[in-house]
Amino acid sequence: MFDSAEKWHGFVATLKFPTTHIVGVERITSPQQMTVVNPTTGKIVTNIAQGTEIEIDLAVAAARNAFDNGPWPRLAPRERKEHMLKFADTIESHRDELAALVTLEMGKPISDSWGIELNALLRTIRWFAELADKIYDEVPHVGEGALALITREPVGVVGVVTPWNFPLTLTGWKIAPALAVGCTLVIKPSEISSLSVLRLAELALESGIPAGVINVVTGLGTEAGKALGVHNDVDALAFTGSTATGRQFLHYSADSNLKHVWLELGGKSANIVFADAPDLEAAAQAAAWGIRFNSGQMCTAPTRLLLQRSIQHSFTNRVIEILQEIKVGDPFDPLTQMGPIASAKQLNTINSHIESARSRNLQEVLKSSTIESDGFWLSPVVFSGILPDDALAQEEIFGPVLAVIAFDTEEEAVHIANNSKYGLAAAIWTSDLSRAHKVARKIKAGTVWVNCYEEGDLTVPFGGMKQSGNGRDKSIHALDKYLEIKTTWVQL
Ligand code: NAD
């Protein structure tokens, strides 16, 4: 990792961008091109191929051929493990390049791209590689006259559609378990963050992952994404993105071959701080981190801060103090904590939520500071005294906008936390152990943190309840998405 913005900019100037689809071992392009824009400057980085159903058809055919006739699903799991470990080593040796692409295309601070994003990708691929040859099937006791086998088979060709906020981590969460069990893949990355995913697929080929196992088609969601969703030769579709788009993928499946659809969707996570929290300073630091990290563009961002009334003002003031001190600026500066918003469209969406809140005369206790640049900038914004049913507490904004909500009792906190169509994550800060467990049980969310935020490990599953999705990424439970269960009954 370079130690200055100047060195990073110098390095970026030497990069050759991948701009074509990857289908088998071929680099193919499309008549239509789309632009990749640097959100830090608003300037065009490069043009890339804008695929449609034509290129999706080619990519699915390549993945189908690799699945039906190629070596990948037929390798001993031990051999798939070796391939995946080599893939991870190849990624690691291109760490600067991948991190730079992420920062260039979506504005994540380079220390987070190089650290958090690449660490997550590498750990995920290595963890699932190690799991590949440790999966056992089942033989139930069915009496002397028969032998029953419950075996798991790779589901086949998997379509992967991802968002732009963690382009490599989220791609890794899908492809690593799918690769481990022998599936082949067609990835449609977000149009905002395709460069890093294209480079990842090139590195897969360079590292020896066989042709056709990982294919990438870049393009718009409504064209290439939809074409993958409705494709009759795709066996499962693993999606991460907004709830609205997730709903479309269920329609696509219903209208085509009833492929399995796995959804990791939006969130509006409640971060509940009781007055008896063991360390209020740690809670304030976590609340502030959660709203500025990745410019608030995180599905699990703690965007609803629920404060017990006695600490409401002091805690809010402390969060504001911390947010005022963060370093916002050039994401290629290794000291930068917060970069731009990923796109002009996303900035407009966030600003329209802020304008709407202002029009309802909500109390804006921290306004965004003005940043003189052509890029897409917004620093953290905090609204206080928000009612649980207000749009600011209900809608996913996907930006650095915090809604502070007061509560009095434990029951009220649980009620407010569950008063959401989403159920991705939540946190509870309290010294009372039995309260922590009682509240954690009652909250409808895929993950509940106690006295921390956003902690985790590859061993624990990640995913949502309610309209935050279904299925789980990470952990052995992620394998369920990419395996079919078969019963073989042998009459003896
Ligand atoms: P998005 O739904 O707009 O796009 C996600 C992907 O879907 C992109 O590749 C896009 O091209 C594609 N797409 C868009 N419209 C489509 C359509 N009609 N048909 C087929 N494909 C389509 O989401 P986004 O703006 O890229 O990402 C932000 C969203 O992702 C937020 O809602 C966030 O909460 C969610 N997210 C969820 C998780 C999670 O794990 N639960 C993680 C990260 C982000």
Coordinates of C-alpha atoms and ligand atoms in Angstrom, one line a residue:
M1 CA 0.0 0.0 0.0
F2 CA 1.4 3.4 -1.0
D3 CA 1.8 5.9 1.8
S4 CA 0.5 9.1 0.1
A5 CA -2.2 10.3 -2.2
E6 CA 0.4 11.4 -4.7
K7 CA 1.9 7.9 -5.0
W8 CA -1.6 6.4 -5.4
H9 CA -2.5 8.9 -8.1
G10 CA 0.8 8.1 -9.9
F11 CA 0.0 4.4 -9.6
V12 CA -3.5 4.8 -11.0
A13 CA -2.1 6.7 -14.0
T14 CA -0.2 3.5 -14.9
L15 CA -3.3 1.2 -14.8
K16 CA -4.8 -0.4 -18.0
F17 CA -8.5 -0.7 -17.4
P18 CA -10.4 -3.9 -18.3
T19 CA -13.2 -2.8 -20.6
T20 CA -14.7 -5.9 -22.2
H21 CA -16.9 -8.8 -21.0
I22 CA -15.2 -12.0 -20.1
V23 CA -16.9 -15.0 -21.6
G24 CA -14.9 -18.3 -21.3
V25 CA -11.4 -17.1 -22.1
E26 CA -12.6 -14.5 -24.6
R27 CA -12.7 -10.8 -24.1
I28 CA -15.7 -9.6 -26.1
T29 CA -17.2 -6.2 -26.5
S30 CA -20.6 -4.8 -27.4
P31 CA -21.8 -2.2 -29.9
Q32 CA -23.0 -0.1 -27.0
Q33 CA -20.6 1.4 -24.5
M34 CA -21.2 2.9 -21.0
T35 CA -19.1 5.2 -19.0
V36 CA -17.3 4.7 -15.7
V37 CA -17.3 7.9 -13.8
N38 CA -14.9 8.8 -11.0
P39 CA -17.2 10.1 -8.2
T40 CA -14.3 12.1 -6.6
T41 CA -14.0 14.4 -9.7
G42 CA -17.2 13.7 -11.7
K43 CA -14.9 12.9 -14.7
I44 CA -15.1 9.9 -17.0
V45 CA -12.5 7.2 -16.2
T46 CA -13.1 5.0 -19.2
N47 CA -15.9 3.4 -21.4
I48 CA -16.8 -0.2 -20.9
A49 CA -19.0 -2.7 -22.9
Q50 CA -22.7 -2.4 -22.3
G51 CA -23.9 -5.9 -22.6
T52 CA -27.4 -7.0 -23.4
E53 CA -29.2 -10.4 -23.6
I54 CA -26.9 -11.2 -26.5
E55 CA -23.8 -11.3 -24.4
I56 CA -25.7 -12.8 -21.4
D57 CA -26.7 -15.7 -23.7
L58 CA -23.0 -16.2 -24.7
A59 CA -21.9 -16.1 -21.1
V60 CA -24.6 -18.5 -19.8
A61 CA -23.7 -20.9 -22.7
A62 CA -20.0 -20.7 -21.6
A63 CA -20.9 -21.3 -18.0
R64 CA -23.3 -24.2 -19.0
N65 CA -20.6 -25.8 -21.1
A66 CA -18.1 -25.5 -18.2
F67 CA -20.6 -27.0 -15.8
D68 CA -21.8 -29.9 -18.1
N69 CA -18.5 -30.8 -19.8
G70 CA -15.7 -28.9 -18.1
P71 CA -13.4 -30.1 -15.3
W72 CA -14.6 -27.8 -12.5
P73 CA -17.6 -29.7 -11.0
R74 CA -15.8 -33.0 -11.6
L75 CA -12.6 -32.1 -9.7
A76 CA -12.0 -33.6 -6.3
P77 CA -12.9 -30.9 -3.8
R78 CA -9.3 -31.0 -2.7
E79 CA -8.3 -29.9 -6.2
R80 CA -10.9 -27.1 -6.2
K81 CA -9.5 -26.0 -2.9
E82 CA -6.0 -25.8 -4.4
H83 CA -7.3 -23.7 -7.3
M84 CA -9.1 -21.3 -5.1
L85 CA -6.1 -20.8 -2.8
K86 CA -4.0 -20.0 -5.8
F87 CA -6.7 -17.6 -7.0
A88 CA -6.5 -15.9 -3.6
D89 CA -2.7 -15.7 -3.8
T90 CA -3.0 -14.1 -7.2
I91 CA -5.5 -11.6 -5.9
E92 CA -3.2 -10.8 -3.0
S93 CA -0.3 -10.1 -5.4
H94 CA -2.6 -7.6 -7.2
R95 CA -4.0 -6.0 -4.1
D96 CA -2.9 -2.4 -4.8
E97 CA -4.4 -2.6 -8.3
L98 CA -7.8 -4.0 -7.1
A99 CA -8.0 -1.5 -4.2
A100 CA -7.2 1.4 -6.6
L101 CA -10.0 0.3 -9.0
V102 CA -12.5 0.2 -6.2
T103 CA -11.5 3.6 -4.9
L104 CA -11.4 5.1 -8.4
E105 CA -14.9 3.8 -9.5
M106 CA -16.9 4.2 -6.3
G107 CA -14.9 6.5 -4.0
K108 CA -14.2 4.3 -1.0
P109 CA -11.2 5.6 1.0
I110 CA -8.1 3.7 -0.2
S111 CA -7.3 2.5 3.3
D112 CA -10.7 0.8 3.4
S113 CA -10.5 -0.6 -0.1
W114 CA -7.0 -1.9 0.5
G115 CA -7.8 -3.1 4.1
I116 CA -11.4 -3.9 4.7
E117 CA -12.6 -4.7 1.1
L118 CA -9.5 -6.8 0.1
N119 CA -9.2 -8.5 3.5
A120 CA -12.9 -9.6 3.3
L121 CA -12.4 -10.9 -0.3
L122 CA -9.2 -12.8 0.5
R123 CA -10.6 -14.3 3.7
T124 CA -13.8 -15.3 2.0
I125 CA -12.1 -17.1 -0.8
R126 CA -9.6 -18.8 1.5
W127 CA -12.3 -19.8 4.0
F128 CA -14.5 -21.4 1.4
A129 CA -11.5 -23.0 -0.3
E130 CA -10.6 -24.7 3.0
L131 CA -14.3 -25.8 3.4
A132 CA -14.5 -27.4 0.0
D133 CA -13.0 -30.7 1.0
K134 CA -14.7 -30.8 4.4
I135 CA -18.3 -31.3 3.3
Y136 CA -19.9 -34.6 4.1
D137 CA -23.2 -36.1 3.0
E138 CA -25.7 -38.1 5.1
V139 CA -26.8 -41.7 5.4
P140 CA -29.9 -42.0 7.6
H141 CA -30.9 -45.2 9.4
V142 CA -33.8 -46.6 7.4
G143 CA -33.9 -50.2 8.5
E144 CA -32.2 -53.3 7.2
G145 CA -33.9 -53.6 3.9
A146 CA -32.7 -50.4 2.3
L147 CA -29.9 -47.9 2.0
A148 CA -30.7 -44.2 1.8
L149 CA -28.3 -41.6 0.7
I150 CA -28.8 -37.8 1.1
T151 CA -26.3 -36.2 -1.2
R152 CA -25.6 -32.6 -2.2
E153 CA -24.9 -31.6 -5.8
P154 CA -23.9 -28.3 -7.2
V155 CA -27.0 -26.5 -8.4
G156 CA -25.4 -25.7 -11.8
V157 CA -25.0 -22.3 -13.5
V158 CA -25.3 -19.4 -11.0
G159 CA -26.1 -15.9 -12.0
V160 CA -24.7 -13.2 -9.6
V161 CA -25.9 -9.6 -9.6
T162 CA -24.1 -7.2 -7.3
P163 CA -24.3 -3.6 -6.1
W164 CA -21.5 -1.0 -6.0
N165 CA -21.0 -0.4 -2.3
F166 CA -18.6 -3.3 -1.7
P167 CA -17.9 -4.6 -5.2
L168 CA -15.3 -7.2 -4.3
T169 CA -16.5 -8.3 -0.9
L170 CA -20.0 -9.0 -2.0
T171 CA -18.9 -10.7 -5.2
G172 CA -16.6 -12.8 -3.1
W173 CA -19.5 -13.7 -0.7
K174 CA -21.3 -15.2 -3.7
I175 CA -18.6 -16.7 -5.8
A176 CA -16.5 -18.4 -3.1
P177 CA -19.2 -20.8 -1.8
A178 CA -20.4 -21.4 -5.4
L179 CA -16.9 -22.3 -6.6
A180 CA -16.2 -24.4 -3.6
V181 CA -19.1 -26.8 -4.4
G182 CA -18.5 -26.9 -8.2
C183 CA -20.9 -24.4 -9.7
T184 CA -20.1 -22.1 -12.6
L185 CA -20.9 -18.4 -12.7
V186 CA -22.1 -15.5 -14.8
I187 CA -21.6 -12.2 -12.9
K188 CA -23.3 -8.9 -13.8
P189 CA -21.6 -6.3 -11.6
S190 CA -23.1 -2.9 -10.9
E191 CA -22.6 -0.5 -13.8
I192 CA -20.9 1.9 -11.3
S193 CA -18.3 -0.6 -10.1
S194 CA -17.5 -3.0 -13.0
L195 CA -13.8 -2.4 -13.3
S196 CA -12.8 -4.1 -10.1
V197 CA -15.0 -7.2 -10.8
L198 CA -13.7 -7.5 -14.4
R199 CA -10.1 -7.4 -13.1
L200 CA -11.1 -10.1 -10.5
A201 CA -12.3 -12.4 -13.2
E202 CA -9.2 -11.8 -15.3
L203 CA -7.1 -12.8 -12.2
A204 CA -9.2 -15.9 -11.8
L205 CA -8.3 -17.0 -15.4
E206 CA -4.6 -16.0 -14.8
S207 CA -4.5 -18.1 -11.7
G208 CA -5.7 -21.2 -13.5
I209 CA -9.5 -21.3 -12.7
P210 CA -10.7 -23.1 -15.8
A211 CA -12.4 -21.3 -18.7
G212 CA -16.1 -20.7 -18.4
V213 CA -16.2 -21.1 -14.6
I214 CA -16.3 -17.3 -14.0
N215 CA -17.8 -15.1 -16.7
V216 CA -18.6 -11.4 -16.4
V217 CA -21.0 -9.4 -18.5
T218 CA -21.1 -5.6 -17.7
G219 CA -24.2 -3.6 -18.5
L220 CA -27.3 -2.0 -17.2
G221 CA -29.5 -3.7 -14.7
T222 CA -32.6 -3.3 -16.8
E223 CA -30.8 -5.0 -19.8
A224 CA -28.0 -7.4 -18.8
G225 CA -29.3 -7.9 -15.2
K226 CA -32.8 -8.7 -16.4
A227 CA -31.5 -11.0 -19.2
L228 CA -29.7 -13.0 -16.5
G229 CA -32.8 -13.0 -14.3
V230 CA -35.1 -14.4 -17.0
H231 CA -32.6 -16.8 -18.5
N232 CA -34.0 -20.3 -18.7
D233 CA -30.5 -21.9 -18.4
V234 CA -29.5 -20.2 -15.2
D235 CA -30.2 -22.5 -12.2
A236 CA -29.9 -20.1 -9.3
L237 CA -29.6 -16.3 -9.0
A238 CA -27.7 -14.8 -6.1
F239 CA -28.5 -11.1 -5.8
T240 CA -27.4 -8.3 -3.5
G241 CA -29.0 -4.9 -4.0
S242 CA -32.1 -2.9 -3.3
T243 CA -35.4 -4.4 -2.2
A244 CA -37.1 -3.0 -5.3
T245 CA -34.7 -4.8 -7.6
G246 CA -34.8 -8.0 -5.5
R247 CA -38.6 -8.0 -6.0
Q248 CA -37.9 -7.9 -9.8
F249 CA -35.7 -11.0 -9.6
L250 CA -38.6 -12.9 -8.0
H251 CA -40.8 -11.9 -11.0
Y252 CA -38.0 -12.9 -13.4
S253 CA -37.9 -16.3 -11.9
A254 CA -41.6 -16.7 -11.8
D255 CA -41.8 -15.7 -15.5
S256 CA -39.0 -18.1 -16.6
N257 CA -37.7 -21.3 -15.2
L258 CA -38.4 -20.9 -11.4
K259 CA -34.7 -20.6 -10.7
H260 CA -33.8 -20.3 -7.1
V261 CA -33.5 -16.6 -6.2
W262 CA -31.4 -15.6 -3.2
L263 CA -31.7 -12.0 -2.0
E264 CA -29.6 -9.8 0.2
L265 CA -31.5 -6.5 0.2
G266 CA -31.8 -3.2 1.9
G267 CA -31.9 -2.3 5.5
K268 CA -32.7 0.4 8.1
S269 CA -30.9 -0.9 11.1
A270 CA -31.8 0.1 14.7
N271 CA -28.9 0.9 16.9
I272 CA -30.4 0.9 20.5
V273 CA -28.5 2.6 23.2
F274 CA -29.8 2.1 26.8
A275 CA -28.7 4.5 29.5
D276 CA -26.9 1.6 31.2
A277 CA -24.6 0.9 28.3
P278 CA -21.2 -0.2 29.6
D279 CA -19.2 2.3 27.6
L280 CA -21.2 5.2 26.2
E281 CA -18.1 6.6 24.5
A282 CA -17.6 3.3 22.6
A283 CA -21.3 3.4 21.6
A284 CA -21.0 7.0 20.3
Q285 CA -17.9 6.1 18.3
A286 CA -19.6 3.1 16.8
A287 CA -22.8 5.2 15.9
A288 CA -20.6 7.9 14.3
W289 CA -18.5 5.3 12.4
G290 CA -21.6 3.5 11.2
I291 CA -23.0 6.6 9.5
R292 CA -19.8 7.9 7.9
F293 CA -18.1 4.5 6.9
N294 CA -18.4 4.0 3.2
S295 CA -20.2 7.4 3.1
G296 CA -23.2 5.8 4.8
Q297 CA -23.6 3.5 1.8
M298 CA -23.8 0.3 3.7
C299 CA -26.8 -2.0 3.9
T300 CA -26.3 -2.6 7.7
A301 CA -25.6 1.1 8.4
P302 CA -27.1 2.0 11.8
T303 CA -29.3 4.7 10.4
R304 CA -31.9 4.6 13.2
L305 CA -30.2 5.7 16.4
L306 CA -32.6 4.8 19.3
L307 CA -31.6 6.6 22.5
Q308 CA -33.0 6.2 25.9
R309 CA -34.5 9.6 26.7
S310 CA -32.1 10.4 29.7
I311 CA -29.0 10.2 27.4
Q312 CA -30.7 11.6 24.3
H313 CA -29.0 15.0 24.2
S314 CA -25.6 14.2 25.6
F315 CA -25.2 11.2 23.3
T316 CA -26.4 13.0 20.2
N317 CA -24.0 15.8 20.9
R318 CA -21.1 13.4 21.3
V319 CA -21.9 11.7 18.0
I320 CA -22.0 15.1 16.3
E321 CA -18.7 16.1 17.8
I322 CA -17.1 12.9 16.5
L323 CA -18.6 13.4 13.0
Q324 CA -17.4 16.9 12.8
E325 CA -13.8 15.7 13.3
I326 CA -13.7 13.1 10.5
K327 CA -11.5 13.6 7.6
V328 CA -13.5 14.0 4.4
G329 CA -11.7 14.3 1.1
D330 CA -9.6 12.7 -1.6
P331 CA -10.2 9.0 -1.1
F332 CA -6.7 8.2 -2.4
D333 CA -5.2 10.0 0.7
P334 CA -4.5 7.1 3.1
L335 CA -5.6 9.3 6.0
T336 CA -9.1 10.0 4.5
Q337 CA -12.0 8.5 6.4
M338 CA -14.8 9.5 4.1
G339 CA -14.8 9.9 0.4
P340 CA -17.6 11.0 -2.0
I341 CA -21.0 9.5 -2.6
A342 CA -20.6 6.8 -5.3
S343 CA -22.6 8.5 -8.1
A344 CA -24.5 11.6 -9.0
K345 CA -27.7 9.6 -9.0
Q346 CA -27.1 8.3 -5.5
L347 CA -26.3 11.9 -4.3
N348 CA -29.5 13.2 -5.8
T349 CA -31.5 10.4 -4.1
I350 CA -29.9 11.2 -0.7
N351 CA -30.4 15.0 -1.2
S352 CA -34.1 14.5 -2.0
H353 CA -34.6 12.6 1.3
I354 CA -32.8 15.5 3.1
E355 CA -34.9 18.1 1.3
S356 CA -38.1 16.2 2.1
A357 CA -37.1 16.0 5.8
R358 CA -36.4 19.8 5.8
S359 CA -39.8 20.4 4.2
R360 CA -41.4 18.6 7.2
N361 CA -39.4 20.9 9.6
L362 CA -37.5 18.1 11.1
Q363 CA -34.7 19.1 13.5
E364 CA -31.4 19.0 11.5
V365 CA -28.8 19.1 14.2
L366 CA -25.8 18.5 11.9
K367 CA -25.8 19.8 8.3
S368 CA -23.4 18.6 5.6
S369 CA -20.4 20.8 5.3
T370 CA -19.7 22.3 1.9
I371 CA -17.0 20.6 -0.1
E372 CA -15.6 22.6 -3.1
S373 CA -15.2 19.9 -5.8
D374 CA -16.8 18.8 -8.9
G375 CA -17.4 15.3 -7.5
F376 CA -20.4 14.0 -5.6
W377 CA -19.9 15.1 -2.0
L378 CA -21.9 15.0 1.1
S379 CA -20.7 14.8 4.7
P380 CA -22.8 13.4 7.5
V381 CA -26.2 14.8 8.3
V382 CA -28.0 14.2 11.6
F383 CA -31.7 14.7 12.3
S384 CA -32.9 14.5 15.9
G385 CA -36.3 14.0 17.6
I386 CA -37.6 11.8 14.8
L387 CA -40.8 9.9 15.2
P388 CA -40.6 6.2 14.4
D389 CA -43.2 6.4 11.6
D390 CA -41.6 9.4 9.9
A391 CA -40.2 8.6 6.4
L392 CA -36.7 9.5 7.6
A393 CA -37.0 6.5 10.0
Q394 CA -38.7 4.2 7.5
E395 CA -37.0 4.6 4.1
E396 CA -33.6 3.4 3.3
I397 CA -31.6 6.5 2.2
F398 CA -28.3 4.7 1.6
G399 CA -26.2 7.7 2.5
P400 CA -24.7 9.4 5.6
V401 CA -28.0 10.5 7.1
L402 CA -28.8 9.6 10.7
A403 CA -32.3 9.7 12.3
V404 CA -32.2 10.0 16.1
I405 CA -35.3 8.6 17.9
A406 CA -35.9 8.7 21.6
F407 CA -37.5 5.9 23.7
D408 CA -38.4 5.4 27.3
T409 CA -38.7 1.6 28.0
E410 CA -37.3 -1.6 26.8
E411 CA -40.6 -2.6 25.3
E412 CA -40.9 0.7 23.4
A413 CA -37.3 0.2 22.0
V414 CA -38.2 -3.3 20.7
H415 CA -41.4 -2.0 19.2
I416 CA -39.6 0.9 17.4
A417 CA -36.8 -1.4 16.2
N418 CA -39.3 -3.8 14.7
N419 CA -41.4 -1.1 13.2
S420 CA -39.7 -1.4 9.8
K421 CA -40.2 -3.4 6.6
Y422 CA -36.5 -4.3 6.8
G423 CA -34.8 -6.8 9.1
L424 CA -31.2 -6.9 8.3
A425 CA -29.3 -5.9 11.5
A426 CA -29.6 -4.2 14.8
A427 CA -27.5 -3.4 17.9
I428 CA -28.2 -3.2 21.6
W429 CA -25.9 -1.4 24.0
T430 CA -26.6 -2.3 27.7
S431 CA -24.8 -3.7 30.8
D432 CA -27.8 -5.8 31.7
L433 CA -27.1 -9.3 30.3
S434 CA -30.6 -10.6 30.5
R435 CA -32.0 -7.4 28.8
A436 CA -29.4 -7.9 26.0
H437 CA -30.6 -11.5 25.4
K438 CA -34.3 -10.7 25.8
V439 CA -34.2 -7.8 23.4
A440 CA -31.9 -9.7 20.9
R441 CA -34.5 -12.5 20.8
K442 CA -37.4 -10.1 20.1
I443 CA -35.7 -8.1 17.3
K444 CA -36.6 -9.4 13.8
A445 CA -33.2 -9.0 12.2
G446 CA -30.7 -11.4 10.6
T447 CA -27.9 -10.1 12.9
V448 CA -28.1 -8.5 16.3
W449 CA -24.9 -7.1 17.9
V450 CA -24.5 -6.5 21.6
N451 CA -22.2 -3.8 22.8
C452 CA -20.5 -3.5 19.4
Y453 CA -21.5 -2.8 15.8
E454 CA -20.6 -4.5 12.5
E455 CA -18.5 -7.2 14.1
G456 CA -18.4 -10.6 12.5
D457 CA -16.4 -13.4 11.1
L458 CA -16.6 -15.8 8.1
T459 CA -18.0 -18.5 10.5
V460 CA -21.2 -16.6 11.1
P461 CA -24.0 -16.2 8.5
F462 CA -25.1 -12.8 7.2
G463 CA -28.5 -12.0 5.7
G464 CA -31.8 -10.5 6.3
M465 CA -35.3 -11.2 7.5
K466 CA -38.5 -9.6 6.2
Q467 CA -37.9 -7.4 3.2
S468 CA -34.2 -7.4 3.8
G469 CA -34.0 -10.8 1.9
N470 CA -33.6 -14.5 2.3
G471 CA -30.8 -17.0 2.4
R472 CA -27.5 -16.3 4.0
D473 CA -24.0 -15.3 2.8
K474 CA -20.8 -16.4 4.7
S475 CA -20.5 -19.5 6.9
I476 CA -21.4 -23.0 6.0
H477 CA -25.0 -21.9 5.6
A478 CA -24.0 -20.0 2.4
L479 CA -23.5 -23.4 0.7
D480 CA -27.3 -24.0 0.8
K481 CA -27.7 -21.5 -2.0
Y482 CA -25.5 -23.4 -4.4
L483 CA -26.4 -27.0 -3.6
E484 CA -29.4 -29.2 -4.4
I485 CA -30.2 -32.1 -2.1
K486 CA -30.8 -35.5 -3.7
T487 CA -32.2 -38.6 -2.1
T488 CA -31.1 -42.0 -3.5
W489 CA -33.1 -44.9 -2.1
V490 CA -31.6 -48.4 -2.6
Q491 CA -33.8 -51.4 -1.9
L492 CA -31.4 -54.0 -0.7
Ligands
NAD1 P1 -29.7 -1.8 -7.1 O1 -30.8 -2.7 -6.7 O2 -30.1 -0.6 -7.9 O3 -28.7 -2.5 -8.1 C1 -28.0 -3.7 -7.7 C2 -27.7 -4.5 -9.0 O4 -28.9 -4.9 -9.6 C3 -26.9 -3.8 -10.0 O5 -26.0 -4.7 -10.6 C4 -27.9 -3.3 -11.0 O6 -27.4 -3.1 -12.3 C5 -28.9 -4.4 -11.0 N1 -30.2 -4.0 -11.4 C6 -30.8 -2.8 -11.1 N2 -32.1 -2.8 -11.6 C7 -32.3 -4.0 -12.2 C8 -33.4 -4.6 -12.8 N3 -34.6 -4.0 -13.0 N4 -33.3 -5.9 -13.3 C9 -32.1 -6.6 -13.1 N5 -31.0 -6.1 -12.5 C10 -31.1 -4.8 -12.0 O7 -28.9 -1.5 -5.8 P2 -27.6 -0.5 -5.7 O8 -28.1 0.9 -5.8 O9 -26.5 -1.0 -6.6 O10 -27.1 -0.9 -4.2 C11 -27.7 -0.4 -3.1 C12 -28.7 -1.3 -2.5 O11 -28.0 -2.6 -2.2 C13 -29.2 -0.8 -1.1 O12 -30.6 -1.1 -1.1 C14 -28.4 -1.7 -0.1 O13 -29.1 -1.9 1.1 C15 -28.3 -3.0 -0.9 N6 -27.3 -3.8 -0.3 C16 -27.6 -4.9 0.4 C17 -26.7 -5.7 1.0 C18 -27.0 -6.9 1.8 O14 -26.1 -7.8 2.0 N7 -28.2 -7.1 2.3 C19 -25.3 -5.4 0.8 C20 -25.0 -4.2 0.1 C21 -26.0 -3.5 -0.5

